Short mmCIF file of C-alpha atoms and ligand atoms in Angstrom, two decimals:
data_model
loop_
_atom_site.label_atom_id
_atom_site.label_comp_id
_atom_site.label_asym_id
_atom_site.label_seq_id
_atom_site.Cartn_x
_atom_site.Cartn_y
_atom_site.Cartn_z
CA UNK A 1425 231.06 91.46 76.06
CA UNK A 1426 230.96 91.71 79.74
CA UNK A 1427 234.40 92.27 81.05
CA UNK A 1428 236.06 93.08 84.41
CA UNK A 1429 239.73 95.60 84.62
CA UNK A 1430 241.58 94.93 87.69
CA UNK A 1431 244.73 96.46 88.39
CA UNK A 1432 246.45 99.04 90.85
CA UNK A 1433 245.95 103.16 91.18
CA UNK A 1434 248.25 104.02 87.76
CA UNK A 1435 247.62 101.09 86.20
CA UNK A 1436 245.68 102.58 83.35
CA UNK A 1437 241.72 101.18 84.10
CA UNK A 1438 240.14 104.17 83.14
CA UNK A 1439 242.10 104.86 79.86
CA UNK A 1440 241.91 100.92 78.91
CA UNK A 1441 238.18 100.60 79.96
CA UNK A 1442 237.34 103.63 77.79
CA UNK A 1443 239.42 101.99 74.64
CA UNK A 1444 237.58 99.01 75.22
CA UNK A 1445 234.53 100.13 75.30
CA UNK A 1446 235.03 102.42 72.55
CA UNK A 1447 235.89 98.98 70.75
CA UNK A 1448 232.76 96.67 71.66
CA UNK A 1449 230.50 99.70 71.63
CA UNK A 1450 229.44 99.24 75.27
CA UNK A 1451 229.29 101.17 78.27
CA UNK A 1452 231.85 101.91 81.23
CA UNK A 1453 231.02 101.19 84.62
CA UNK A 1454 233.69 103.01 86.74
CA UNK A 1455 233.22 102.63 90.30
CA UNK A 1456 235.21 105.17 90.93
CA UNK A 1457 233.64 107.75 89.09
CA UNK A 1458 230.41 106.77 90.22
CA UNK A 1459 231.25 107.22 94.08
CA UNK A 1460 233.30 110.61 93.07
CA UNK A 1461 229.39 111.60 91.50
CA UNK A 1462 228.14 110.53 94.97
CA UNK A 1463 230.77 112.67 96.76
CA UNK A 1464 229.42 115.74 94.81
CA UNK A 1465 225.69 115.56 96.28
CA UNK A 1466 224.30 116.99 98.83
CA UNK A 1467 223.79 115.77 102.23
CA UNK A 1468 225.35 113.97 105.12
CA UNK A 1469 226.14 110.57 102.99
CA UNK A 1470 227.93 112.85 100.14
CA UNK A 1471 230.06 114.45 102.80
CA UNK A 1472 230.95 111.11 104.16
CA UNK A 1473 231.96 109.45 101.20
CA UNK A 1474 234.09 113.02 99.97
CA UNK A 1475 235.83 112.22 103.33
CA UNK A 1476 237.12 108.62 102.30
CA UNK A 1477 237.38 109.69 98.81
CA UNK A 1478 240.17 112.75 99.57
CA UNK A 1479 242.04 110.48 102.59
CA UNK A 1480 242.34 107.35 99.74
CA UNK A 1481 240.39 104.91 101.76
CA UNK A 1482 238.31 102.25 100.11
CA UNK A 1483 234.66 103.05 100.79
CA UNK A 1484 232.30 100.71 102.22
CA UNK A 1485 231.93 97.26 100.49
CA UNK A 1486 228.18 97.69 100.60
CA UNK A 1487 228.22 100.98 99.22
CA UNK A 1488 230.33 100.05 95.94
CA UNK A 1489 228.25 97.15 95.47
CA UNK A 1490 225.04 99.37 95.77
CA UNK A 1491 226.58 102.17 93.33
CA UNK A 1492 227.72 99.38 90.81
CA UNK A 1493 224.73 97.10 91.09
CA UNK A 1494 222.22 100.49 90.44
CA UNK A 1495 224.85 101.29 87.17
CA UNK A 1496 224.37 97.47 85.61
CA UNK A 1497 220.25 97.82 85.92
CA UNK A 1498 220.86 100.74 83.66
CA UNK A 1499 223.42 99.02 81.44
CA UNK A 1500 221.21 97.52 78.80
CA UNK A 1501 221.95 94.28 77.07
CA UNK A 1502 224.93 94.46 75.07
CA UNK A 1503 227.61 94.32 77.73
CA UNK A 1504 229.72 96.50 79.74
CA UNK A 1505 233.15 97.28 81.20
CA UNK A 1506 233.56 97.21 84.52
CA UNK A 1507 236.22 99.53 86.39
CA UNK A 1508 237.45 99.52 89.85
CA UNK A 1509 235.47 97.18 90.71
CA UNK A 1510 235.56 94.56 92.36
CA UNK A 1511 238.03 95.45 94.58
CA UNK A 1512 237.69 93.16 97.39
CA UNK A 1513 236.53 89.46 97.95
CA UNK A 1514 233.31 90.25 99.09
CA UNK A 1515 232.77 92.61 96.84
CA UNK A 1516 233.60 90.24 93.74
CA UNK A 1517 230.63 88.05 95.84
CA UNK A 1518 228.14 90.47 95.22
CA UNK A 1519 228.64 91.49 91.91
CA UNK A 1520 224.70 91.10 90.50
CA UNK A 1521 225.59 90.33 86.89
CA UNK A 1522 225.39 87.39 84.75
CA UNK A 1523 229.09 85.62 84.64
CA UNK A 1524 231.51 87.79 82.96
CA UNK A 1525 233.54 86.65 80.34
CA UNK A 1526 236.99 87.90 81.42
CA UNK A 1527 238.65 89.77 84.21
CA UNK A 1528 241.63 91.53 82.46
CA UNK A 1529 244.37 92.11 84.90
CA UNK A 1530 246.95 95.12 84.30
CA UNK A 1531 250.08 94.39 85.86
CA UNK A 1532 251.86 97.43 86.36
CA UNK A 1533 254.88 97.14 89.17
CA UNK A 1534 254.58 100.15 91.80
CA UNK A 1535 257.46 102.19 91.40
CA UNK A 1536 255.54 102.57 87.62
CA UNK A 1537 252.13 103.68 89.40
CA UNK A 1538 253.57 105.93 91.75
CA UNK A 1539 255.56 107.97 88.42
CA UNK A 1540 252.17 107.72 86.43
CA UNK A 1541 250.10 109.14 89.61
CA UNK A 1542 252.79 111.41 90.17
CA UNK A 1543 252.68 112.49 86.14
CA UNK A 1544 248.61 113.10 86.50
CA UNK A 1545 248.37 114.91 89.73
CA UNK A 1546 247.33 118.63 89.42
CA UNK A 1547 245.09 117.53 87.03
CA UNK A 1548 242.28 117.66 89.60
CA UNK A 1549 242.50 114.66 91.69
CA UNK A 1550 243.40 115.43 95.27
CA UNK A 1551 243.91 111.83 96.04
CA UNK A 1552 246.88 111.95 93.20
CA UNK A 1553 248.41 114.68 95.09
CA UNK A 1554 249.72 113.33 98.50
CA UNK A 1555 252.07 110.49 98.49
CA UNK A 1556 251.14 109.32 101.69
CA UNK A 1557 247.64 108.83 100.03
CA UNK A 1558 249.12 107.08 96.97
CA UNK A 1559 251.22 104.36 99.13
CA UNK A 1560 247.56 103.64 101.01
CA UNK A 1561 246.43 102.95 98.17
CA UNK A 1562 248.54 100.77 97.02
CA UNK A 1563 248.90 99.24 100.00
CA UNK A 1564 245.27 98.35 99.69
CA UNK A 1565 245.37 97.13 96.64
CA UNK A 1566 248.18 94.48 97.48
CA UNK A 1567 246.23 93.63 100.46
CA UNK A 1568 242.28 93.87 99.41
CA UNK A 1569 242.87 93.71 95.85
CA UNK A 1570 244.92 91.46 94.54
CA UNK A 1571 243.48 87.86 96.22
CA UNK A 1572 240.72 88.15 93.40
CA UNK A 1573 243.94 87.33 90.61
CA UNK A 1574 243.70 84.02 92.70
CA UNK A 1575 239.68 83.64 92.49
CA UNK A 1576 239.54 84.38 89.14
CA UNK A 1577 242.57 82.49 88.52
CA UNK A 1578 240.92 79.66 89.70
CA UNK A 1579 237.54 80.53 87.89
CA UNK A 1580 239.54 80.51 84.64
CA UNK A 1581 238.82 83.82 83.20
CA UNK A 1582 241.80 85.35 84.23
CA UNK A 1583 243.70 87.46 81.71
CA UNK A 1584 246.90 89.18 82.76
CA UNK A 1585 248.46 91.67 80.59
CA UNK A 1586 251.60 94.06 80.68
CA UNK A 1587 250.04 97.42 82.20
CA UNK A 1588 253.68 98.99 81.64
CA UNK A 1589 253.70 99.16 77.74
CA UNK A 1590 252.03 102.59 76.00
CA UNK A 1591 248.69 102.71 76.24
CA UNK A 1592 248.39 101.74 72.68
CA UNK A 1593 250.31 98.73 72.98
CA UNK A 1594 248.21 97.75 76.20
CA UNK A 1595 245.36 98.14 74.66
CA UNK A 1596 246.58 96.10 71.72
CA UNK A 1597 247.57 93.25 74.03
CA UNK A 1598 244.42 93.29 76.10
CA UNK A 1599 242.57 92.90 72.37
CA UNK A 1600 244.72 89.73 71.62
CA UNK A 1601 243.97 88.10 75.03
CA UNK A 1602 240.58 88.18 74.70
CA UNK A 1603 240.62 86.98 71.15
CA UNK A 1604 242.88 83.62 72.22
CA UNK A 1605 240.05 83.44 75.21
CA UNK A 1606 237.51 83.29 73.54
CA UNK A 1607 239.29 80.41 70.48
P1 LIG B 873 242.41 104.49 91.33
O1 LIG B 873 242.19 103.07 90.88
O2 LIG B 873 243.42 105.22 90.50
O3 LIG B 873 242.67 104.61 92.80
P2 LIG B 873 239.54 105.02 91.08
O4 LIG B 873 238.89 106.15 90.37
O5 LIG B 873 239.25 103.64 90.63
O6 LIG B 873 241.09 105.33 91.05
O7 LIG B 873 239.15 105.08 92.63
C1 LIG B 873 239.28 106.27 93.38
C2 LIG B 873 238.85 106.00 94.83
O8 LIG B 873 237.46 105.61 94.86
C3 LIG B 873 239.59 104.88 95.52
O9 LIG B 873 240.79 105.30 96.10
C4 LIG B 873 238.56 104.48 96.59
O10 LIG B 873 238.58 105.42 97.64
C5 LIG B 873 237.24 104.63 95.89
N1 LIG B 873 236.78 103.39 95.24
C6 LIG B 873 236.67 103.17 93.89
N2 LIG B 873 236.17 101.95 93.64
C7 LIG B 873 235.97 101.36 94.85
C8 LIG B 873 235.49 100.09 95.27
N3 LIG B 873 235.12 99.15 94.38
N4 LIG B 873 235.42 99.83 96.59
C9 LIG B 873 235.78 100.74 97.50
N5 LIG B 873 236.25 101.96 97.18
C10 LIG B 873 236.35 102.28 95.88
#
């Protein structure tokens, strides 16, 4: 089962990708936990990356391809979930994995993400904490994000799903999309 979670800061991606996985018994690929474990080395690249990381601004397309490409060598044969990534057009065109069977979209309107950032923040995130920081992301994520619903619209393996339900029922939901998908 290789599967793509798009959807906005709040949305839920990191709880739902680690319900899923838990599910199909594969891994997570989190893009955004693998550039925060970047941010935490040493050196002048680590520094950098902190820097984008803490202001909310999407790092380098080459550098999440690079980070997510490395994580799928490692990702054995089974399948994987992938997180936070793709998160712009050209990113989605260098994604160095076989086809993936469905890109699950969480729709979650923003007035929902901001309370659910807002509800998380002082639990260690600095980027949770400012709400100028929040709104660029969001921002981004209407602007950067969201034309790959059309691409993968068009590819057919779109899957949208309420993002605004309990995380149970979410996760639920996301279960019964794939099943119809795949019939
Ligand atoms: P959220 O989706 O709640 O913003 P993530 O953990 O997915 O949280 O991402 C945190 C930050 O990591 C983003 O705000 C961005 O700076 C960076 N990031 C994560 N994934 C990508 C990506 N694919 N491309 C560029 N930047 C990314």
């Amino acid at each position: 089962m290789r599967l793509v979670l798009l959807g906005p800061p709040g949305s839920g991606k990191g709880t739902q990708a680690a319900a899923l996985a838990r599910h199909f018994n594969v891994p997570v690929i989190s893009s955004g936990e693998l550039l925060r474990g970047r941010a935490a080395g040493g050196g002048e690249e680590s520094r950098h990356v902190a820097e984008l990381l803490v202001r909310g601004e999407l790092v380098p397309d080459e550098l999440a391809v690079t980070v997510v490409n490395e994580a799928l060598k490692g990702a054995g044969t089974d399948g994987y979930i992938i997180e936070g990534f793709p998160r712009t057009v050209a990113q989605a065109e260098h994604l160095d994995a076989p086809p993936i069977d469905a890109v699950v979209h969480l729709a979650v309107p923003d007035e929902v993400a901001r309370d659910r950032i807002a509800g998380r923040s002082g639990h260690g995130r600095s980027d949770d904490a400012r709400r100028d920081i929040v709104e660029r992301r969001l921002r981004d994520y209407h602007s950067e994000t969201e034309p790959l619903l059309d691409l993968y619209g068009r590819r057919g393996v779109l899957r949208s799903v309420d993002g605004g339900q309990t995380l149970e029922a979410v996760t639920a939901e996301i279960l019964r999309a794939l099943d119809a998908h795949r019939r």
